[in-house]
mmCIF file of C-alpha atoms (C1' of nucleotides) in Angstrom:
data_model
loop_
_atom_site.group_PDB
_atom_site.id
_atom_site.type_symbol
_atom_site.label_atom_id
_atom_site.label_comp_id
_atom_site.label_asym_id
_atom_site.label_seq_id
_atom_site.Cartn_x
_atom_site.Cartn_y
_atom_site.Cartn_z
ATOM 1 C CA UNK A 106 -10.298 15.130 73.718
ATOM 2 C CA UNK A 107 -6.941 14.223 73.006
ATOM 3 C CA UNK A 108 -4.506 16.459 74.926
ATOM 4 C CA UNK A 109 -1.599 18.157 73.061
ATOM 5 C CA UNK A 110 2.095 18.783 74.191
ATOM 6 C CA UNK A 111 2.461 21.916 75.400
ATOM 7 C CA UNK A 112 5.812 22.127 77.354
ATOM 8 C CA UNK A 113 8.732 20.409 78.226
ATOM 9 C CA UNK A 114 11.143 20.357 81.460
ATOM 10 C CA UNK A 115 14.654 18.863 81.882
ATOM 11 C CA UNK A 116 15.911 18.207 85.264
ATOM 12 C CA UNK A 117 19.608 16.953 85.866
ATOM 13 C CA UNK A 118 19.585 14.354 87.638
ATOM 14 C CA UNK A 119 21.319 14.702 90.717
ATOM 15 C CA UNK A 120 24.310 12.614 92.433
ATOM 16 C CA UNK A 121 22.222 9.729 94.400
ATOM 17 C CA UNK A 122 19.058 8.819 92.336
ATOM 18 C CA UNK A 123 17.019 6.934 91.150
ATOM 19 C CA UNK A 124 14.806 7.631 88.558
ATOM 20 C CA UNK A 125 12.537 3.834 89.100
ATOM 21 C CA UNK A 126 13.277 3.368 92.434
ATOM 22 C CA UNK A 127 11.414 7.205 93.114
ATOM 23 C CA UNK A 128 8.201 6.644 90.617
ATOM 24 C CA UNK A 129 7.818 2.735 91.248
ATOM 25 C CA UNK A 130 8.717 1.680 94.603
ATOM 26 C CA UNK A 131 9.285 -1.669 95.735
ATOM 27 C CA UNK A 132 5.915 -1.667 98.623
ATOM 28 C CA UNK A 133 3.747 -0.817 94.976
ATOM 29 C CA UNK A 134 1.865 2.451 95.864
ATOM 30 C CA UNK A 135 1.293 4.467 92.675
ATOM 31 C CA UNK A 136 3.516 7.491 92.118
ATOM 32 C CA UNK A 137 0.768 9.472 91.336
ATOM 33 C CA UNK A 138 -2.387 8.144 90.223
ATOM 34 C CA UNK A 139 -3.117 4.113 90.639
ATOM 35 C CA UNK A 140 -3.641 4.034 86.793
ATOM 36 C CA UNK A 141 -0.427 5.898 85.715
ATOM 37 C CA UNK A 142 1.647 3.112 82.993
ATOM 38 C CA UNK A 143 5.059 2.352 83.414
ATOM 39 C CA UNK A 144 7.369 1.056 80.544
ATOM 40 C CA UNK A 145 10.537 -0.603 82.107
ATOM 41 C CA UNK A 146 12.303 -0.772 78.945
ATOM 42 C CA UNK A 147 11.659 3.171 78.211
ATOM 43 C CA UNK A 148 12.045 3.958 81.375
ATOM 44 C CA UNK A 149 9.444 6.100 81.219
ATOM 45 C CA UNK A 150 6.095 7.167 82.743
ATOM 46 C CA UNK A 151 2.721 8.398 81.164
ATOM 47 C CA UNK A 152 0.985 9.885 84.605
ATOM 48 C CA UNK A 153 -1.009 13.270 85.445
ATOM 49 C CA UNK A 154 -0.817 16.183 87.646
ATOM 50 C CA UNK A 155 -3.751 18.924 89.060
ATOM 51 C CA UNK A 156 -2.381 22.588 88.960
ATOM 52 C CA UNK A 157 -3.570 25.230 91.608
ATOM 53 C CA UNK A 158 -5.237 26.838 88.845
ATOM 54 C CA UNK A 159 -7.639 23.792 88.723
ATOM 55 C CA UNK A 160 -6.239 22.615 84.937
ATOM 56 C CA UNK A 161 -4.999 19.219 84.941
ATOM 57 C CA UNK A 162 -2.566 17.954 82.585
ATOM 58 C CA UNK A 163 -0.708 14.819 81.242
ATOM 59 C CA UNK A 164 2.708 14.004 82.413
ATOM 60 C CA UNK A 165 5.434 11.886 80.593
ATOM 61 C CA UNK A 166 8.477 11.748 82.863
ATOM 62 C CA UNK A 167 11.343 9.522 81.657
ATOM 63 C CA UNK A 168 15.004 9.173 82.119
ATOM 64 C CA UNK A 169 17.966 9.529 79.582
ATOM 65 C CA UNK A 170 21.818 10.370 80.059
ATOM 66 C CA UNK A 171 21.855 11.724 83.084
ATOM 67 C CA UNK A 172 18.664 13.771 82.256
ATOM 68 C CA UNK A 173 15.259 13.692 83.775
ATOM 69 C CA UNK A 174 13.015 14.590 81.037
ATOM 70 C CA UNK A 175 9.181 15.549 81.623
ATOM 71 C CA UNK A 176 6.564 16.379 78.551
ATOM 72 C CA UNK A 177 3.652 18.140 79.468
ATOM 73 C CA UNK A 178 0.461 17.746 77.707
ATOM 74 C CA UNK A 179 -3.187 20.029 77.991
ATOM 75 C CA UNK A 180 -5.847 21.323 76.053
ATOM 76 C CA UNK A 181 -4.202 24.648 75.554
ATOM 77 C CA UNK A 182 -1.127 26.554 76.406
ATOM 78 C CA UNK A 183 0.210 26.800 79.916
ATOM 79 C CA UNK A 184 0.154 30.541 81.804
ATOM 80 C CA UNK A 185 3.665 31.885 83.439
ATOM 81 C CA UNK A 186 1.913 31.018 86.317
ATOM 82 C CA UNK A 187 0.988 27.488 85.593
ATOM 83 C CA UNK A 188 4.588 26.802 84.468
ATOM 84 C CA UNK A 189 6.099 28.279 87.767
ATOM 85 C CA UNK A 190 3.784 25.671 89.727
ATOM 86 C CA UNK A 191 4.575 22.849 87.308
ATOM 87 C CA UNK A 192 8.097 22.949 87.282
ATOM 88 C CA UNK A 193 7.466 23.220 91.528
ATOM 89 C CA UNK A 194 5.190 20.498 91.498
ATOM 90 C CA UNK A 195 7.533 18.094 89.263
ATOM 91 C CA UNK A 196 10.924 18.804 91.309
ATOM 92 C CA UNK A 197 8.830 17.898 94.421
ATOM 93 C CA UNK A 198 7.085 14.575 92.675
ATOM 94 C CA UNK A 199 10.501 13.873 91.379
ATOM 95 C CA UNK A 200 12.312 14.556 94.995
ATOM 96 C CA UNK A 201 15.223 15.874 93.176
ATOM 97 C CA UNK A 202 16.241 18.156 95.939
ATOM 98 C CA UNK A 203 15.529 15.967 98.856
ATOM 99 C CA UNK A 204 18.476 15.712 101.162
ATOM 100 C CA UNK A 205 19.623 12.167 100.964
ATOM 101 C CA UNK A 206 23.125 12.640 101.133
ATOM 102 C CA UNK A 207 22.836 13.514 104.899
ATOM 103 C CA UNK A 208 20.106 10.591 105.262
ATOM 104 C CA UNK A 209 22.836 8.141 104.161
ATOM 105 C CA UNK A 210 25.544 9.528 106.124
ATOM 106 C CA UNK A 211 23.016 9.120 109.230
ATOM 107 C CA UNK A 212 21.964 5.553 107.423
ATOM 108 C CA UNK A 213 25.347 4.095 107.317
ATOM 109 C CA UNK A 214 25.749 4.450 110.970
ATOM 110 C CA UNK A 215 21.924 2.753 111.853
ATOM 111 C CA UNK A 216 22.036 -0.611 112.289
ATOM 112 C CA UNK A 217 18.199 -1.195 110.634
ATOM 113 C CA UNK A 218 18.995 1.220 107.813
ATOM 114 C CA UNK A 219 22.303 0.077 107.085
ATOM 115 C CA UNK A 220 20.805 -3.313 105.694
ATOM 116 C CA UNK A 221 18.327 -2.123 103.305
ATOM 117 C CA UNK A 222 20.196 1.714 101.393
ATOM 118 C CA UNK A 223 22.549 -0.137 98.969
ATOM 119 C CA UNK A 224 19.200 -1.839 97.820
ATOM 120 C CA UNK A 225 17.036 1.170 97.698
ATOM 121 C CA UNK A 226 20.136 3.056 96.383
ATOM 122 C CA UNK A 227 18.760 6.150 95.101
ATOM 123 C CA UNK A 228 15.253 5.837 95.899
ATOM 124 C CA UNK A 229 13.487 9.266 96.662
ATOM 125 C CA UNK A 230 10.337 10.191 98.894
ATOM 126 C CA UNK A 231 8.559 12.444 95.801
ATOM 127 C CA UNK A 232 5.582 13.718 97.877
ATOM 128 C CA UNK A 233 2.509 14.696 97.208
ATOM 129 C CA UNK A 234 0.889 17.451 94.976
ATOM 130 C CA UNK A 235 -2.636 17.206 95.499
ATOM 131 C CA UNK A 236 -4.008 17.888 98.932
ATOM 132 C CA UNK A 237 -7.620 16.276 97.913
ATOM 133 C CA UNK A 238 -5.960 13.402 95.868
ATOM 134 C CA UNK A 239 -3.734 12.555 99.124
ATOM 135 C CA UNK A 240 -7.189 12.977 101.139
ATOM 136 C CA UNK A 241 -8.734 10.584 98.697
ATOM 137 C CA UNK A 242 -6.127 8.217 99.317
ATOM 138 C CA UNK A 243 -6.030 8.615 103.095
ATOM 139 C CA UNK A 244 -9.832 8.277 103.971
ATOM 140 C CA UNK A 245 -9.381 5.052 101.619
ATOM 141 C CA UNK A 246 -7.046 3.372 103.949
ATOM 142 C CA UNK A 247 -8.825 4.134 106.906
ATOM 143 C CA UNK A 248 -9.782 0.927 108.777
ATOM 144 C CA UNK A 249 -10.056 -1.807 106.324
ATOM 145 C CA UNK A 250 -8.094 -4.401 104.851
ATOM 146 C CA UNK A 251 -6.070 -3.219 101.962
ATOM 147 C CA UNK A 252 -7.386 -5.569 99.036
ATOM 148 C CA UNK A 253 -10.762 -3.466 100.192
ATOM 149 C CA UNK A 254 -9.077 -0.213 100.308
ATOM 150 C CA UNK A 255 -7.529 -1.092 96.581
ATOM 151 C CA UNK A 256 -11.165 -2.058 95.348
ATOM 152 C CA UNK A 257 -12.414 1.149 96.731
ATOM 153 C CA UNK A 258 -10.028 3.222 95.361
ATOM 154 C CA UNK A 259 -10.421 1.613 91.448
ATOM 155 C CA UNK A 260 -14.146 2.238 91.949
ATOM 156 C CA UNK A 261 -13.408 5.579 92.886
ATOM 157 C CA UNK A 262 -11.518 6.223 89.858
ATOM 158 C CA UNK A 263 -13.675 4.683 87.693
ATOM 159 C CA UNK A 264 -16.724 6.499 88.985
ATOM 160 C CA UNK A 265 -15.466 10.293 89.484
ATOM 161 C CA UNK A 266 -11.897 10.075 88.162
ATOM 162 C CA UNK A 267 -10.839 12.786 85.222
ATOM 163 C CA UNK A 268 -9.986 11.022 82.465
ATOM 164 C CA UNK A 269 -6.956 12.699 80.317
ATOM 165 C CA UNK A 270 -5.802 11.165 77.032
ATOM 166 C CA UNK A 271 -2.336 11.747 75.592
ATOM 167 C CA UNK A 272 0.887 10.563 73.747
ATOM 168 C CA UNK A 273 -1.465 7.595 72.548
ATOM 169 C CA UNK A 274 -2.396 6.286 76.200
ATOM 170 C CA UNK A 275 -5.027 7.186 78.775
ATOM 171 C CA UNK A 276 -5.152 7.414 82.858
ATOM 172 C CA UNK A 277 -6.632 8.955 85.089
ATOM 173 C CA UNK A 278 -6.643 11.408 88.294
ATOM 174 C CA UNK A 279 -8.341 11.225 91.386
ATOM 175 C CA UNK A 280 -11.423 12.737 92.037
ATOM 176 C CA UNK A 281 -11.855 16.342 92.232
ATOM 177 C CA UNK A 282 -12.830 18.331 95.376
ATOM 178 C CA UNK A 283 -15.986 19.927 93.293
ATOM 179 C CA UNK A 284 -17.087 16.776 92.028
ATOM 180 C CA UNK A 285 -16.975 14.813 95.464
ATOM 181 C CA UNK A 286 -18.640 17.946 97.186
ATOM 182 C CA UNK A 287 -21.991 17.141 94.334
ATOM 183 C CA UNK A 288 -22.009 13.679 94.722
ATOM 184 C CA UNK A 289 -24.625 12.208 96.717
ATOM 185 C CA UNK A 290 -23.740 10.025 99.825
ATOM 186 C CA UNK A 291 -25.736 7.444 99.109
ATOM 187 C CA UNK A 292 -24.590 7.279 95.218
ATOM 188 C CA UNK A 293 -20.797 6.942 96.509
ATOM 189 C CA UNK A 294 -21.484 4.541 98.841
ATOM 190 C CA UNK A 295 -23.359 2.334 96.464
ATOM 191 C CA UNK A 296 -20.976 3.116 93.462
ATOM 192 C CA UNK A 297 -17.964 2.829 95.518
ATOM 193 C CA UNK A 298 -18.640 0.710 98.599
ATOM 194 C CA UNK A 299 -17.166 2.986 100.672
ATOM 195 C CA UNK A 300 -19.488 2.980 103.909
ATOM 196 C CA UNK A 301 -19.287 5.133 106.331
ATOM 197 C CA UNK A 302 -16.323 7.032 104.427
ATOM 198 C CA UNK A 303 -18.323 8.246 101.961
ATOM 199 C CA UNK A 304 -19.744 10.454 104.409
ATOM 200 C CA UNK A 305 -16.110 11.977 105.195
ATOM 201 C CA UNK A 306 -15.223 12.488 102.388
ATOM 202 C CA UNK A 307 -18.016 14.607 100.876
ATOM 203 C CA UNK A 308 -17.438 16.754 104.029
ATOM 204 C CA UNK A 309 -13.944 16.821 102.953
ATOM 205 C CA UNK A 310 -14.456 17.581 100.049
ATOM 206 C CA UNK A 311 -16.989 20.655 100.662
ATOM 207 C CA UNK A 312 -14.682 21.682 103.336
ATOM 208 C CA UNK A 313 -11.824 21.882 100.755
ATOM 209 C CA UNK A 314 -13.963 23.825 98.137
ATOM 210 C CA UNK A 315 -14.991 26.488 100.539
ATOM 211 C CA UNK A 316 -11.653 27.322 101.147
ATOM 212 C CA UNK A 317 -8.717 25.583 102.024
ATOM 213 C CA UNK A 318 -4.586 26.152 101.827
ATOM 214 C CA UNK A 319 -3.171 24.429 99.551
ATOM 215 C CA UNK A 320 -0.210 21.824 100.181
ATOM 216 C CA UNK A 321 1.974 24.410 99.116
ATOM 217 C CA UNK A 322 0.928 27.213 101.678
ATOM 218 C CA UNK A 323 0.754 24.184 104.312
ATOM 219 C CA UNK A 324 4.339 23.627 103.677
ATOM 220 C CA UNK A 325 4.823 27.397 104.419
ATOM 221 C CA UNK A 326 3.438 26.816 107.894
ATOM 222 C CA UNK A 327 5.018 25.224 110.890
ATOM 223 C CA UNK A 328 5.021 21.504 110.723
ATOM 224 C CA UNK A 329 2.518 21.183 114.333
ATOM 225 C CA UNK A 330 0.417 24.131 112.965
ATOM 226 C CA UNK A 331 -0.182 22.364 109.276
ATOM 227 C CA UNK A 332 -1.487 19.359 110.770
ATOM 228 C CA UNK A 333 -3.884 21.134 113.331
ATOM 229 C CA UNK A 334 -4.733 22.812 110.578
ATOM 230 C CA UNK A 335 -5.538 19.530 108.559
ATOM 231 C CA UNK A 336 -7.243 17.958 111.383
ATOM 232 C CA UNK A 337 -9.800 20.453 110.826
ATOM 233 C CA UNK A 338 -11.227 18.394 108.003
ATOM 234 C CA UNK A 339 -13.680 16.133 109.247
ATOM 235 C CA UNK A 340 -11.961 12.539 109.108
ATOM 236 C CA UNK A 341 -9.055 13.374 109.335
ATOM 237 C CA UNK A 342 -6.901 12.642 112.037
ATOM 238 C CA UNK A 343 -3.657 12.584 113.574
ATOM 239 C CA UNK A 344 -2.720 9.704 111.163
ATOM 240 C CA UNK A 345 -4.351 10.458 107.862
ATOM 241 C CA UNK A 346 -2.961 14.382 108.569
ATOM 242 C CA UNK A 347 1.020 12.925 109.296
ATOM 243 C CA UNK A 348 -0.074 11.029 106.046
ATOM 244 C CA UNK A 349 -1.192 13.946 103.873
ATOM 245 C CA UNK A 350 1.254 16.934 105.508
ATOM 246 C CA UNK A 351 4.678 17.684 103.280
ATOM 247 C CA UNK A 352 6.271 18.400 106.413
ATOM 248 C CA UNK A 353 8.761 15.817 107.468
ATOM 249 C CA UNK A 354 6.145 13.279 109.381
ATOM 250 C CA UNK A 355 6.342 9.787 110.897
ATOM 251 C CA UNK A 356 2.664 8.267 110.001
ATOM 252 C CA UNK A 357 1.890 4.964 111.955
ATOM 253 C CA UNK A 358 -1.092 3.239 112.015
ATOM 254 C CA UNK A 359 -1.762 -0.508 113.667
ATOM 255 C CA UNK A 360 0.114 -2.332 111.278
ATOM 256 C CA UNK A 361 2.700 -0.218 110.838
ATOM 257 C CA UNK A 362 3.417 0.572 114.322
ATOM 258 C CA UNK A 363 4.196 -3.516 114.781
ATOM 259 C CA UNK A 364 6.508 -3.094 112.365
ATOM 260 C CA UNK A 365 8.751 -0.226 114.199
ATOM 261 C CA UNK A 366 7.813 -1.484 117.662
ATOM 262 C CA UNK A 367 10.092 -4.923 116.183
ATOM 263 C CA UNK A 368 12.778 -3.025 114.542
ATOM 264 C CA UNK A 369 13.115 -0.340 117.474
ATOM 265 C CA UNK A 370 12.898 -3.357 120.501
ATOM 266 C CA UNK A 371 9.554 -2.835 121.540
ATOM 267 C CA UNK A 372 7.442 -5.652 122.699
ATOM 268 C CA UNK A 373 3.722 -5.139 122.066
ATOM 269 C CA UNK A 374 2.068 -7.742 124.214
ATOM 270 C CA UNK A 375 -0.535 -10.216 122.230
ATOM 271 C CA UNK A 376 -3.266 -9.093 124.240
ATOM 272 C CA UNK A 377 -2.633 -5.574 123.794
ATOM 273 C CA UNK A 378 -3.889 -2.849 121.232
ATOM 274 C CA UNK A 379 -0.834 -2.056 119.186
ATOM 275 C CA UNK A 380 -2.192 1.303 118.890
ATOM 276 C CA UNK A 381 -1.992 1.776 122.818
ATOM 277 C CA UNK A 382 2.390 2.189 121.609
ATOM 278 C CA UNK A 383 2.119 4.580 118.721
ATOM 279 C CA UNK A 384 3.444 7.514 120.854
ATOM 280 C CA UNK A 385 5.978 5.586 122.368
ATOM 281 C CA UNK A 386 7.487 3.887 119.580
ATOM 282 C CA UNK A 387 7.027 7.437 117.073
ATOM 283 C CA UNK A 388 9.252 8.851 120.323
ATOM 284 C CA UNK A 389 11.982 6.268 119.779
ATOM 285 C CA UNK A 390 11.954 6.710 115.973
ATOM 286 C CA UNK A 391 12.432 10.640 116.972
ATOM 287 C CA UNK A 392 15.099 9.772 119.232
ATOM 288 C CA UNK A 393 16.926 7.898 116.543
ATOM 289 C CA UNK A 394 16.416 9.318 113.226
ATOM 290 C CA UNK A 395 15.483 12.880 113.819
ATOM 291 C CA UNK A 396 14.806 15.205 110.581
ATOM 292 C CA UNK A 397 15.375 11.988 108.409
ATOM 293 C CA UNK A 398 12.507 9.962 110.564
ATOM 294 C CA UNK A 399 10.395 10.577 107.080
ATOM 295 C CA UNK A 400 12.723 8.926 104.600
ATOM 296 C CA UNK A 401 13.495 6.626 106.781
ATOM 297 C CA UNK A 402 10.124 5.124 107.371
ATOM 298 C CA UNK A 403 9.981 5.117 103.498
ATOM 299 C CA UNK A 404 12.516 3.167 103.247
ATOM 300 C CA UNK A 405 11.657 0.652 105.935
ATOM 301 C CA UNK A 406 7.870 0.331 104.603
ATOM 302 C CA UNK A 407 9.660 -0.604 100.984
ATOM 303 C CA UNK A 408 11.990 -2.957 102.197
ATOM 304 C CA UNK A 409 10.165 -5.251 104.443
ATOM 305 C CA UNK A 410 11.083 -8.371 102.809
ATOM 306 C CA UNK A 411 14.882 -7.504 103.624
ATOM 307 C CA UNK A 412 14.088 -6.969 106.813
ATOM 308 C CA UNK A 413 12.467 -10.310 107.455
ATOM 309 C CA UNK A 414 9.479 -8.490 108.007
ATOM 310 C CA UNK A 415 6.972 -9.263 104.793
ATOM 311 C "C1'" DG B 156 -24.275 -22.328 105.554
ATOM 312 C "C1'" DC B 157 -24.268 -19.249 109.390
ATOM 313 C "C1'" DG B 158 -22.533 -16.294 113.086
ATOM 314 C "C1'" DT B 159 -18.742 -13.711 114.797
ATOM 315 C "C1'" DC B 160 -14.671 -11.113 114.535
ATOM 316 C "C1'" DC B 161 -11.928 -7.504 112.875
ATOM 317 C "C1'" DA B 162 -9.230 -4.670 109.648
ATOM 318 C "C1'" DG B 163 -3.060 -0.025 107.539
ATOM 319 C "C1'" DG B 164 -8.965 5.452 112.134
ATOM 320 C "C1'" DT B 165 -11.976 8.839 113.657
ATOM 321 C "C1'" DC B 166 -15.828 10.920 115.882
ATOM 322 C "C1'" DT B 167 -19.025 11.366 119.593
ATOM 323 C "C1'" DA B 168 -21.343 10.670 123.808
ATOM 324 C "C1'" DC B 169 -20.613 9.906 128.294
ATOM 325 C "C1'" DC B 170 -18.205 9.844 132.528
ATOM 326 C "C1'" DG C 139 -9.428 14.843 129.315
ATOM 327 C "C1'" DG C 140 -9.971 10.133 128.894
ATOM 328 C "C1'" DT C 141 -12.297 6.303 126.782
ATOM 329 C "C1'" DA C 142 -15.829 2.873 125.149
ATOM 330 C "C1'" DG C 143 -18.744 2.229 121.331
ATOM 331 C "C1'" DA C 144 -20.233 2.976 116.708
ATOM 332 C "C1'" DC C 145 -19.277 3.207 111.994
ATOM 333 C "C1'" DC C 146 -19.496 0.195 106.284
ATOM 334 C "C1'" DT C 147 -18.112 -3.971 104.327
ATOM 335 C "C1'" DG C 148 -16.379 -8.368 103.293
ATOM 336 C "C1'" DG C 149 -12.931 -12.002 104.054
ATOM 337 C "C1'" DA C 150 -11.323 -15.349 107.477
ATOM 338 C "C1'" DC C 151 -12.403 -18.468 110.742
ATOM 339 C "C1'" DG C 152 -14.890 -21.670 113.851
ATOM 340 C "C1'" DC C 153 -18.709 -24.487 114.335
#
DNA sequence: GCGTCCAGGTCTACC
DNA sequence: GGTAGACCTGGACGC
């Protein structure tokens, strides 16, 4: 079924953004889905979004004159309720009230950061606003090469995603919780080639539909307490819960942590573990970049090529 | 062609 | 409480 437009938001679009550096970042990760479609010229995006209430609908976001202009589109009309949690939902996708004023003040100073702001001028975290979709995502990139986590994740999609057609164009969402929860583990894992995390994230899943907070009530805990509280899931560790959490969060894994350890003067032996400095080097990055340790590992994960480090 | 290693983690058994 | 080993799969590499 073709889904109609239903309501409309306009954000102004505040000093220090921008609108394609936020929704189509240099590194390539999707916004929000992996099949949302991007038109340069427009300069606008057809994606989707999952409401608390368990509707999903179709999002066109675009920019024009100093406006940030979002269409909504769903089978029927949106509740008071549902509108309240879009218009949340799209100023944190969007990041329009992220604090990056402060991050560039702090930036300017940094001699990593300095190099790579005026390029990623404007660029914006926009976080998450699915806890399962973020799961989905997370238990993806778990241990194996990403070309493999990629094919797992269109498989995934293609298998269990919810398909939503609008405006003349179709994409579609991750998974649902409910869905996963039915699906056998043997049917993912052939369907989806997912191995042993096909397993994890069924339990995940059934975890999640038996009751879990939502990212918005995780955000209303404190930051240590959200990610016990997300390590709870089975899978999910201290990684893949930095990963998921809205709190401000500074996720490294073994590839990552290489990265930091050479822009933050640590020397990771050859014949050591990389992972063996994760605590260390997430200490320095602390130490150096405080409440903005989030952005700026965005930043340096989407510039690597400036860095000398692609 | 075949065997081995290991990858953008996490859990569990064992000490 | 600390840690080695197992977990799916497939590409890279050595032989």
């Amino acid at each position: 079924m073709e889904l109609r437009r239903v309501a409309s938001y306009l954000f102004k679009k505040p000093p220090l953004y921008s609108f394609e550096l936020t929704i189509r970042k240099p590194a390539g990760w999707p916004w929000l889905t992996p099949t949302e479609i991007y038109d340069k010229e427009k300069r606008a995006i057809w994606s989707g979004l999952r409401l608390n209430s368990g509707r999903s609908v179709g999002l066109k976001a675009s920019e024009n004159k100093g406006k940030l202009a979002c269409e909504i589109f769903a089978s029927s009309k949106l509740t008071s309720d549902e509108r309240a949690d879009l218009r949340q939902k799209l100023e944190r996708a969007l990041g329009v009230r992220e604090d990056i004023a402060g991050f560039y003040k702090m930036a300017r100073r940094d001699k990593v950061l300095r190099k790579i702001i005026r390029k990623l001028w404007g660029m914006r975290e926009g976080y998450w606003n699915d806890l399962f979709s973020a799961l989905c995502l997370a238990v993806l990139l778990q241990m194996a090469p990403v070309k493999r986590s990629m094919d797992m994740m269109a498989a995934l999609l293609k298998h269990y995603g919810e398909r939503l057609r609008f405006d003349g164009k179709t994409i579609v969402l991750w998974p649902r919780a409910e869905r996963i929860a039915k699906a056998g583990v043997a049917e993912l894992k052939r369907k989806c080639n997912m191995g042993y995390r096909a397993k994890n994230l069924k339990k995940i899943a059934q975890q999640i539909v038996s009751g879990f907070p939502t990212l918005e009530e995780l955000e209303k805990l404190p930051p240590q307490a959200a990610k016990e509280k997300l390590m709870e899931l089975y899978g999910v560790g201290e990684y893949s819960a930095e990963m998921v959490s809205v709190h401000t969060s500074f996720p490294l894994d073994v590839w990552s942590v290489q990265i930091f350890a050479k822009l933050l003067g640590v020397k990771i032996p050859s014949d050591r573990d990389p992972r063996e400095y994760i605590e260390r080097v997430k200490a320095l990055a602390e130490k150096r970049w405080g409440k903005y340790k989030g952005i700026a590992l965005v930043y340096v994960l989407n510039a690597l090529p400036e860095l000398g480090l692609a």
